[in-house]
Tab-separated table of C-alpha atoms in Angstrom:
chain	number	residue	atom	x	y	z
N	626	MET	CA	109.121	55.156	90.846
N	627	ASN	CA	109.168	53.889	94.380
N	628	ILE	CA	112.119	53.938	96.712
N	629	LYS	CA	112.917	50.282	96.195
N	630	SER	CA	113.198	50.436	92.436
N	631	LEU	CA	115.184	53.679	92.730
N	632	PHE	CA	117.567	51.934	95.058
N	633	LEU	CA	117.846	48.991	92.671
N	634	THR	CA	118.501	51.328	89.758
N	635	ILE	CA	121.284	53.038	91.676
N	636	VAL	CA	122.813	49.716	92.652
N	637	PHE	CA	122.529	48.553	89.067
N	638	LEU	CA	124.163	51.704	87.718
N	639	PHE	CA	127.043	51.521	90.167
N	640	SER	CA	127.610	47.844	89.603
N	641	GLY	CA	128.222	48.724	85.986
N	642	VAL	CA	130.785	51.294	87.050
N	643	LEU	CA	132.444	48.765	89.305
N	644	ILE	CA	132.705	46.196	86.566
N	645	TYR	CA	133.718	48.374	83.648
N	646	ALA	CA	135.679	51.255	85.104
N	647	GLN	CA	139.320	50.751	84.258
N	648	ASN	CA	141.547	51.792	87.108
N	649	PHE	CA	144.174	53.998	85.576
N	650	PRO	CA	146.933	54.561	88.108
N	651	LYS	CA	148.312	58.025	88.822
N	652	ASP	CA	151.226	59.132	90.943
N	653	THR	CA	154.245	61.397	91.126
N	654	LEU	CA	156.961	60.128	88.838
N	655	ARG	CA	160.454	59.194	89.928
N	656	TYR	CA	162.292	58.659	86.681
N	657	GLN	CA	161.790	59.337	83.025
N	658	ILE	CA	163.645	57.265	80.447
N	659	THR	CA	163.418	57.955	76.723
N	660	TYR	CA	164.186	55.427	74.024
N	661	ASP	CA	164.817	55.761	70.305
N	662	TYR	CA	162.479	53.214	68.828
N	663	SER	CA	163.018	51.999	65.294
N	664	TYR	CA	160.775	49.489	63.567
N	665	GLN	CA	160.765	48.046	60.107
N	666	VAL	CA	157.227	47.658	58.773
N	667	ASN	CA	158.131	45.599	55.703
N	668	LYS	CA	160.079	42.362	56.096
N	669	GLU	CA	162.347	42.859	53.072
N	670	ASP	CA	162.496	46.617	52.655
N	671	THR	CA	165.124	48.033	55.005
N	672	LEU	CA	164.116	51.529	53.897
N	673	SER	CA	160.715	50.997	55.479
N	674	LYS	CA	162.250	51.683	58.903
N	675	GLN	CA	160.229	54.097	60.987
N	676	LYS	CA	161.427	56.039	64.003
N	677	GLU	CA	159.724	57.386	67.080
N	678	GLN	CA	160.908	58.622	70.438
N	679	MET	CA	159.252	56.711	73.238
N	680	VAL	CA	159.198	57.532	76.928
N	681	LEU	CA	159.040	55.227	79.936
N	682	ASN	CA	157.607	57.070	82.939
N	683	VAL	CA	158.529	55.265	86.135
N	684	ALA	CA	156.498	55.760	89.327
N	685	THR	CA	156.758	53.705	92.521
N	686	ASP	CA	154.050	51.160	91.710
N	687	PHE	CA	153.667	51.374	87.959
N	688	SER	CA	155.330	52.437	84.741
N	689	TYR	CA	153.749	54.169	81.754
N	690	TYR	CA	155.205	53.724	78.282
N	691	LEU	CA	154.080	55.858	75.360
N	692	SER	CA	155.276	57.917	72.422
N	693	LEU	CA	156.906	61.193	73.450
N	694	ASN	CA	154.781	62.966	70.848
N	695	LEU	CA	151.610	61.397	72.216
N	696	GLN	CA	152.597	62.573	75.689
N	697	LYS	CA	153.039	66.088	74.269
N	698	VAL	CA	149.556	65.892	72.723
N	699	PHE	CA	148.083	64.882	76.101
N	700	ASP	CA	149.940	67.727	77.821
N	701	MET	CA	148.596	70.196	75.255
N	702	ALA	CA	145.070	68.845	75.690
N	703	ASN	CA	145.419	69.347	79.444
N	704	ASN	CA	146.713	72.879	78.974
N	705	TYR	CA	143.815	73.601	76.684
N	706	ALA	CA	141.340	72.301	79.268
N	707	ASN	CA	142.886	74.550	81.914
N	708	SER	CA	143.598	77.737	80.020
N	709	GLN	CA	141.333	77.493	76.943
N	710	THR	CA	144.182	78.657	74.742
N	711	ILE	CA	144.034	76.819	71.458
N	712	PRO	CA	147.416	75.386	70.520
N	713	ASP	CA	148.909	76.267	67.175
N	714	ARG	CA	147.931	73.554	64.715
N	715	LYS	CA	151.379	73.492	63.180
N	716	SER	CA	153.050	72.893	66.505
N	717	LEU	CA	150.834	69.891	67.204
N	718	PRO	CA	153.050	66.809	67.378
N	719	ARG	CA	151.979	63.846	65.282
N	720	PRO	CA	152.557	60.583	67.091
N	721	LYS	CA	153.088	57.510	64.929
N	722	ILE	CA	152.603	55.125	67.835
N	723	ASN	CA	149.166	55.479	69.329
N	724	TYR	CA	149.143	52.695	71.888
N	725	THR	CA	150.246	53.084	75.488
N	726	VAL	CA	151.432	50.393	77.893
N	727	ILE	CA	150.910	50.578	81.651
N	728	LYS	CA	152.679	47.969	83.751
N	729	GLU	CA	151.188	47.794	87.240
N	730	TYR	CA	153.477	45.755	89.441
N	731	SER	CA	151.350	45.997	92.592
N	732	ASN	CA	148.556	43.934	91.032
N	733	ASN	CA	150.397	42.137	88.236
N	734	GLN	CA	148.488	43.865	85.429
N	735	THR	CA	149.290	45.283	82.020
N	736	ILE	CA	146.871	47.890	80.705
N	737	ILE	CA	147.077	48.523	76.976
N	738	THR	CA	145.218	51.478	75.484
N	739	ASP	CA	145.093	51.969	71.732
N	740	ARG	CA	143.484	54.598	69.514
N	741	PHE	CA	142.370	53.737	65.995
N	742	GLY	CA	139.400	54.444	63.756
N	743	GLN	CA	137.341	56.834	65.795
N	744	GLY	CA	137.681	55.087	69.084
N	745	THR	CA	140.052	54.542	71.963
N	746	PHE	CA	140.074	51.055	73.413
N	747	THR	CA	141.637	49.612	76.508
N	748	TYR	CA	142.152	46.097	77.802
N	749	ASN	CA	143.856	44.376	80.727
N	750	GLN	CA	146.115	41.400	80.777
N	751	ASN	CA	148.337	39.751	83.317
N	752	LEU	CA	151.903	41.029	83.092
N	753	ASP	CA	153.805	39.157	80.400
N	754	LYS	CA	156.191	36.562	81.755
N	755	PHE	CA	159.652	36.611	80.233
N	756	ASP	CA	162.065	33.744	80.485
N	757	TRP	CA	165.327	35.675	80.446
N	758	LYS	CA	168.638	33.960	79.913
N	759	LEU	CA	171.538	35.848	81.460
N	760	HIS	CA	174.859	36.037	79.652
N	761	GLU	CA	178.347	37.008	80.748
N	762	GLU	CA	178.948	39.646	78.068
N	763	GLN	CA	179.091	43.248	79.163
N	764	LYS	CA	179.178	46.615	77.465
N	765	GLU	CA	178.823	50.237	78.381
N	766	ILE	CA	175.828	52.293	77.321
N	767	LEU	CA	175.747	56.002	78.191
N	768	GLY	CA	178.246	55.433	80.975
N	769	TYR	CA	176.254	52.632	82.585
N	770	SER	CA	177.784	49.170	82.524
N	771	CYS	CA	175.296	46.738	81.038
N	772	LYS	CA	174.920	42.974	80.990
N	773	LYS	CA	173.424	40.899	78.237
N	774	ALA	CA	170.248	38.842	78.447
N	775	THR	CA	168.159	37.110	75.825
N	776	THR	CA	164.544	36.036	75.626
N	777	GLU	CA	161.856	34.841	73.266
N	778	PHE	CA	158.798	37.015	72.894
N	779	ALA	CA	155.879	36.646	70.495
N	780	GLY	CA	157.841	34.769	67.850
N	781	ARG	CA	161.039	36.815	67.953
N	782	THR	CA	164.303	36.411	69.818
N	783	TYR	CA	165.451	39.526	71.636
N	784	VAL	CA	168.819	40.629	72.940
N	785	ALA	CA	168.625	43.016	75.882
N	786	TRP	CA	171.286	45.044	77.652
N	787	TYR	CA	170.350	45.922	81.218
N	788	THR	CA	172.162	47.697	84.021
N	789	THR	CA	172.035	46.578	87.645
N	790	ASP	CA	173.100	50.130	88.592
N	791	ILE	CA	169.504	51.175	87.992
N	792	SER	CA	167.483	48.608	89.890
N	793	ILE	CA	164.219	49.172	88.099
N	794	SER	CA	163.014	45.869	86.741
N	795	ASP	CA	161.501	47.501	83.702
N	796	GLY	CA	162.064	48.378	80.082
N	797	PRO	CA	160.430	49.704	76.938
N	798	TYR	CA	157.132	48.290	75.590
N	799	LYS	CA	156.053	45.169	77.478
N	800	PHE	CA	159.602	44.150	78.386
N	801	HIS	CA	160.467	43.798	82.062
N	802	GLY	CA	161.662	41.289	84.619
N	803	LEU	CA	165.448	41.673	84.548
N	804	PRO	CA	167.453	42.568	87.665
N	805	GLY	CA	167.931	46.093	86.313
N	806	LEU	CA	166.679	48.607	83.783
N	807	ILE	CA	166.823	47.634	80.091
N	808	LEU	CA	168.825	50.298	78.234
N	809	SER	CA	168.825	48.590	74.857
N	810	ILE	CA	166.793	45.779	73.362
N	811	TYR	CA	166.456	44.515	69.810
N	812	ASP	CA	165.326	41.406	68.007
N	813	THR	CA	167.967	39.307	66.299
N	814	ASN	CA	166.848	40.553	62.848
N	815	LYS	CA	167.198	44.139	64.111
N	816	HIS	CA	163.722	44.895	62.802
N	817	TYR	CA	162.605	46.173	66.166
N	818	GLN	CA	165.091	48.189	68.192
N	819	PHE	CA	164.891	50.248	71.347
N	820	ASN	CA	167.937	52.255	72.420
N	821	VAL	CA	168.069	54.507	75.425
N	822	ALA	CA	168.294	58.199	74.524
N	823	SER	CA	168.123	59.803	77.959
N	824	ILE	CA	167.737	58.987	81.641
N	825	LYS	CA	166.312	61.658	83.920
N	826	ASN	CA	165.043	62.016	87.447
N	827	SER	CA	161.513	63.359	87.529
N	828	SER	CA	158.999	64.623	90.030
N	829	SER	CA	156.197	65.584	87.675
N	830	PHE	CA	152.728	64.187	88.167
N	831	CYS	CA	151.556	61.469	85.826
N	832	ASN	CA	147.924	60.519	85.330
N	833	THR	CA	147.677	57.511	83.050
N	834	ALA	CA	143.957	58.200	82.549
N	835	ASP	CA	144.815	61.198	80.347
N	836	GLN	CA	143.575	60.327	76.870
N	837	LEU	CA	141.966	62.368	74.131
N	838	GLN	CA	138.704	60.512	74.582
N	839	LYS	CA	137.372	58.172	77.222
N	840	PRO	CA	138.597	54.684	76.349
N	841	THR	CA	136.133	51.860	75.880
N	842	GLN	CA	136.934	48.865	78.053
N	843	ILE	CA	137.087	45.668	76.014
N	844	THR	CA	138.656	42.240	76.371
N	845	TYR	CA	141.864	41.198	74.660
N	846	GLU	CA	139.907	38.955	72.271
N	847	GLU	CA	137.611	41.824	71.318
N	848	TYR	CA	140.627	44.068	70.833
N	849	LYS	CA	142.284	41.628	68.466
N	850	GLN	CA	139.098	41.333	66.419
N	851	LEU	CA	138.527	45.095	66.272
N	852	LYS	CA	142.111	45.755	65.253
N	853	LYS	CA	141.923	43.092	62.561
N	854	ARG	CA	138.665	44.545	61.264
N	855	TYR	CA	140.165	48.028	61.263
N	856	LYS	CA	143.177	46.879	59.293
N	857	GLU	CA	141.108	44.971	56.738
N	858	LYS	CA	138.113	47.250	56.330
N	859	PRO	CA	138.538	50.514	58.237
N	860	SER	CA	135.288	51.906	56.802
N	861	THR	CA	133.236	49.776	59.189
N	862	LEU	CA	134.908	51.446	62.153
N	863	ILE	CA	135.262	54.949	60.754
N	864	ASN	CA	131.561	55.154	60.109
N	865	SER	CA	130.559	53.962	63.553
N	866	GLY	CA	131.568	57.127	65.348
N	867	GLY	CA	128.324	59.044	64.857
N	868	MET	CA	129.561	60.852	61.747
N	869	THR	CA	128.826	59.554	58.266
N	870	PHE	CA	131.201	59.860	55.340
N	871	PRO	CA	130.492	59.588	51.605
N	872	LYS	CA	130.883	56.107	50.166
N	873	GLU	CA	133.741	57.022	47.803
N	874	MET	CA	135.797	58.215	50.739
N	875	LEU	CA	135.213	54.996	52.626
N	876	ASP	CA	136.050	52.885	49.589
N	877	LEU	CA	139.262	54.844	49.171
N	878	ALA	CA	140.107	54.280	52.829
N	879	ASP	CA	139.508	50.538	52.418
N	880	GLN	CA	141.606	50.452	49.266
N	881	ARG	CA	144.489	52.230	50.990
N	882	ALA	CA	144.185	49.967	53.999
N	883	LYS	CA	144.461	46.940	51.763
N	884	GLU	CA	147.663	48.252	50.182
N	885	LYS	CA	149.040	49.273	53.551
N	886	MET	CA	148.331	45.858	55.013
N	887	LYS	CA	150.066	44.184	52.107
N	888	PHE	CA	153.165	46.327	52.614
N	889	GLU	CA	153.243	46.275	56.415
N	890	ASN	CA	153.872	42.560	56.690
N	891	ASN	CA	156.247	42.673	59.639
N	892	PRO	CA	154.361	43.135	62.925
N	893	MET	CA	156.351	43.111	66.139
N	894	GLU	CA	154.310	40.335	67.694
N	895	LEU	CA	154.169	37.396	65.323
N	896	THR	CA	152.210	35.153	67.691
N	897	ASP	CA	149.908	35.667	70.656
W	965	MET	CA	155.088	3.477	98.334
W	966	ARG	CA	155.147	6.914	99.860
W	967	ILE	CA	158.583	6.328	101.289
W	968	VAL	CA	159.878	5.315	97.873
W	969	PHE	CA	158.456	8.541	96.443
W	970	TRP	CA	160.177	10.712	99.023
W	971	LEU	CA	163.365	8.747	98.621
W	972	LEU	CA	163.263	9.334	94.876
W	973	LEU	CA	162.598	13.011	95.399
W	974	PHE	CA	165.519	13.177	97.821
W	975	LEU	CA	167.747	11.415	95.315
W	976	CYS	CA	166.757	13.785	92.555
W	977	ASN	CA	167.588	16.686	94.823
W	978	CYS	CA	170.988	15.241	95.575
W	979	LEU	CA	171.746	14.595	91.942
W	980	TYR	CA	170.943	18.091	90.770
W	981	ALA	CA	171.996	19.830	93.996
W	982	GLN	CA	169.365	22.415	93.346
W	983	THR	CA	169.191	25.230	95.847
W	984	VAL	CA	166.002	27.157	96.459
W	985	ILE	CA	166.086	30.453	98.300
W	986	LYS	CA	162.678	31.800	99.229
W	987	GLY	CA	161.631	34.834	101.140
W	988	GLN	CA	159.843	38.112	101.395
W	989	ILE	CA	161.142	41.671	101.050
W	990	SER	CA	159.549	44.429	103.063
W	991	GLU	CA	160.373	47.929	104.228
W	992	THR	CA	160.971	49.062	107.805
W	993	ARG	CA	157.315	50.003	108.291
W	994	GLY	CA	156.199	46.516	107.275
W	995	LYS	CA	154.886	47.250	103.781
W	996	VAL	CA	156.010	44.658	101.243
W	997	ILE	CA	158.280	45.766	98.411
W	998	VAL	CA	157.076	44.854	94.946
W	999	SER	CA	159.423	44.399	91.991
W	1000	ALA	CA	162.659	44.385	93.958
W	1001	SER	CA	165.385	42.270	92.406
W	1002	VAL	CA	167.078	39.488	94.348
W	1003	SER	CA	170.212	38.188	92.639
W	1004	ILE	CA	172.537	35.318	93.417
W	1005	TYR	CA	176.134	36.052	92.456
W	1006	LYS	CA	179.083	33.717	92.267
W	1007	LYS	CA	181.082	34.581	95.377
W	1008	SER	CA	182.939	37.903	94.950
W	1009	SER	CA	182.221	38.229	91.256
W	1010	SER	CA	179.801	40.129	89.085
W	1011	ALA	CA	178.386	37.057	87.346
W	1012	ILE	CA	174.731	36.570	88.183
W	1013	ILE	CA	173.878	32.881	88.632
W	1014	ALA	CA	170.158	33.390	89.054
W	1015	TYR	CA	167.738	36.066	90.137
W	1016	ALA	CA	164.107	36.741	90.921
W	1017	ILE	CA	161.870	39.783	91.013
W	1018	THR	CA	159.501	40.065	93.977
W	1019	ASP	CA	155.823	39.634	93.096
W	1020	SER	CA	152.861	41.725	94.205
W	1021	LYS	CA	153.148	40.218	97.714
W	1022	GLY	CA	156.861	40.957	97.981
W	1023	MET	CA	157.699	37.240	97.688
W	1024	PHE	CA	160.548	35.719	95.732
W	1025	ALA	CA	161.866	32.232	95.020
W	1026	ILE	CA	165.173	31.568	93.297
W	1027	THR	CA	166.170	28.140	92.103
W	1028	PHE	CA	169.746	27.611	91.027
W	1029	VAL	CA	172.474	25.035	90.676
W	1030	SER	CA	175.927	25.809	91.981
W	1031	THR	CA	178.743	23.692	93.367
W	1032	ASP	CA	180.151	26.523	95.496
W	1033	PRO	CA	179.637	26.216	99.266
W	1034	GLU	CA	178.763	29.905	99.545
W	1035	VAL	CA	177.150	32.454	97.237
W	1036	ASP	CA	176.429	36.173	97.441
W	1037	LEU	CA	172.831	37.334	97.643
W	1038	GLU	CA	172.000	40.882	96.699
W	1039	VAL	CA	168.671	42.671	97.168
W	1040	ARG	CA	168.207	45.816	95.140
W	1041	CYS	CA	165.298	48.183	94.759
W	1042	MET	CA	165.209	51.823	93.736
W	1043	GLY	CA	164.712	54.037	96.768
W	1044	TYR	CA	166.070	51.493	99.260
W	1045	GLU	CA	169.441	50.576	100.662
W	1046	THR	CA	171.047	47.708	98.754
W	1047	VAL	CA	171.600	44.601	100.878
W	1048	LEU	CA	174.461	42.245	100.122
W	1049	SER	CA	174.979	39.116	102.193
W	1050	ALA	CA	176.982	35.938	101.844
W	1051	ILE	CA	174.798	32.886	102.330
W	1052	ASN	CA	175.360	29.156	102.440
W	1053	ASN	CA	174.453	27.289	99.296
W	1054	THR	CA	171.563	25.444	100.904
W	1055	THR	CA	167.824	25.608	100.444
W	1056	GLN	CA	166.515	28.139	102.931
W	1057	THR	CA	164.086	30.944	103.641
W	1058	LYS	CA	165.532	34.429	103.863
W	1059	ASN	CA	163.485	37.528	104.581
W	1060	PHE	CA	164.889	41.004	104.209
W	1061	ILE	CA	163.846	44.370	105.539
W	1062	LEU	CA	165.140	47.298	103.504
W	1063	SER	CA	165.580	50.808	104.836
W	1064	GLU	CA	164.625	53.722	102.643
W	1065	LYS	CA	167.299	55.715	100.924
W	1066	SER	CA	166.704	58.464	98.423
W	1067	PHE	CA	168.343	57.714	95.136
W	1068	VAL	CA	169.163	60.177	92.429
W	1069	LEU	CA	170.020	58.776	89.040
W	1070	LYS	CA	173.034	59.860	87.099
W	1071	GLU	CA	171.296	61.789	84.331
W	1072	VAL	CA	172.498	61.136	80.820
W	1073	SER	CA	171.368	61.701	77.264
W	1074	VAL	CA	172.602	60.786	73.831
W	1075	LYS	CA	174.164	63.537	71.731
W	1076	SER	CA	172.515	63.636	68.336
W	1077	ALA	CA	174.743	62.248	65.634
W	1078	PRO	CA	176.287	64.983	63.467
W	1079	ILE	CA	175.371	63.131	60.274
W	1080	LEU	CA	172.195	61.109	59.912
W	1081	GLN	CA	171.268	58.958	56.983
W	1082	LYS	CA	167.609	58.621	56.217
W	1083	GLY	CA	166.908	56.669	53.072
W	1084	ASP	CA	168.939	58.332	50.305
W	1085	THR	CA	169.202	61.625	52.179
W	1086	LEU	CA	172.042	62.690	54.448
W	1087	ARG	CA	171.165	65.154	57.167
W	1088	TYR	CA	173.919	67.235	58.689
W	1089	LEU	CA	173.582	68.826	62.076
W	1090	VAL	CA	175.227	72.146	61.253
W	1091	ASN	CA	175.699	73.075	64.930
W	1092	SER	CA	178.153	70.272	65.483
W	1093	PHE	CA	180.428	71.575	62.711
W	1094	SER	CA	180.413	75.247	63.634
W	1095	LYS	CA	183.116	76.930	65.674
W	1096	GLU	CA	183.397	80.187	67.603
W	1097	GLN	CA	185.447	81.993	64.983
W	1098	ASP	CA	183.082	81.261	62.062
W	1099	ARG	CA	181.928	84.431	60.340
W	1100	SER	CA	179.863	82.961	57.538
W	1101	ILE	CA	178.065	79.705	56.863
W	1102	GLY	CA	180.668	79.048	54.166
W	1103	ASP	CA	183.265	78.551	56.911
W	1104	VAL	CA	181.066	75.876	58.426
W	1105	LEU	CA	180.349	74.200	55.100
W	1106	LYS	CA	184.069	73.875	54.422
W	1107	ARG	CA	184.404	71.829	57.565
W	1108	MET	CA	181.503	69.502	56.728
W	1109	PRO	CA	182.463	66.285	54.962
W	1110	ILE	CA	180.478	67.091	51.827
W	1111	LYS	CA	182.194	66.299	48.578
W	1112	ARG	CA	179.788	67.939	46.197
W	1113	PHE	CA	176.313	69.289	46.455
W	1114	LEU	CA	173.813	70.665	44.017
W	1115	THR	CA	171.481	72.463	46.325
W	1116	VAL	CA	171.780	73.211	49.977
W	1117	LYS	CA	168.714	73.965	51.984
W	1118	PHE	CA	169.084	75.773	55.253
W	1119	TYR	CA	166.734	75.317	58.108
W	1120	ILE	CA	167.544	77.915	60.688
W	1121	LYS	CA	165.515	78.538	63.784
W	1122	ALA	CA	164.669	82.208	64.226
W	1123	LYS	CA	166.622	82.625	67.441
W	1124	GLN	CA	169.775	81.106	66.015
W	1125	SER	CA	169.791	82.972	62.747
W	1126	THR	CA	170.439	86.376	64.322
W	1127	ASN	CA	174.220	86.237	64.094
W	1128	ILE	CA	174.685	84.078	61.042
W	1129	THR	CA	175.835	85.583	57.787
W	1130	LEU	CA	174.695	83.711	54.719
W	1131	LYS	CA	177.197	83.841	51.876
W	1132	VAL	CA	177.147	80.826	49.600
């Protein structure tokens, strides 16, 4: 291999890195807000409500939204990497929500990372634009006076309560863009609800690249297709991870997925 | 033709009396401030007429309709001094430079509800019913709004169970 081709190879390799490497922001946090998230997976069955504590980590230039349990898992994985002490299996939190949302205000980007099947996938989008309507109504939440605002998002109408006392134009999930922090937001059917549980100052370090495995960068279109395939026929994705499973197991997984999909007929985002 | 166009545009503007406030927010060292909120309030009130959030270049543009001659403009961003200024209700460009100011949030958290309903199961947070003078768990149970129960399961964390006497 001569020098020229070596040089070309190096350039080629690095160009790949430049194109595909997702830039996960990291910084010292300023605030940490937790929300009680409740979501109803079946349209009719009010008993199908699920609950999860979610946390919104706010740094100067970005915010990082994820399940509190998932954050605990990442922290444990980090501790394990540093100290090699294996955590007790029973104490391992089990997150129900496996996606994370990074809102990067400095470059107008949303980074969604989701783990399903045997893979972790990440994609970028421009920050969602919300057309908020401000209302006169006010109420107090946890001692903060809040104002009402409403918006349409992905086929649902949401009512949000935000406080101008905390001038962070952010909120849970993808919601943002009000002149203050969203302390409570729910859709008009109350199928999807986020209510603030705690507000804390923070100075801990947050690296949004912390994941259990290196995420694969894909496009939003690819993500939608993969997710759809996983929901309909998970066996195709389970088997792609290098391990092979017996056919009966995969058939069972597909059967369960079919039943699950039939029951979970109430996704948060009804449209794109 | 062009004159007619501008005349029409001017007329439209007059009819709707739309005001556009544009500008850029930056900090004392010149760096632009992203995601600051700029709100227009009805003079001396807490009703927001319109607002904008600065983009990645620190720019904002607010369009609003108001018949008042003057409105209040407020620039807010965490970690910076809040700026409040009365401005004329006319289309204009307004830039602001904010000085840094450390801000500590009032920390709050929700107390867990003493009784939680999950499906057909009621969960009682025993702690919230206990009092100093309680000697046995029976004393606590008496205080809990339970009419009748067949079985009671106790989940006690090791560190809390040390001074609890079980007598049911």
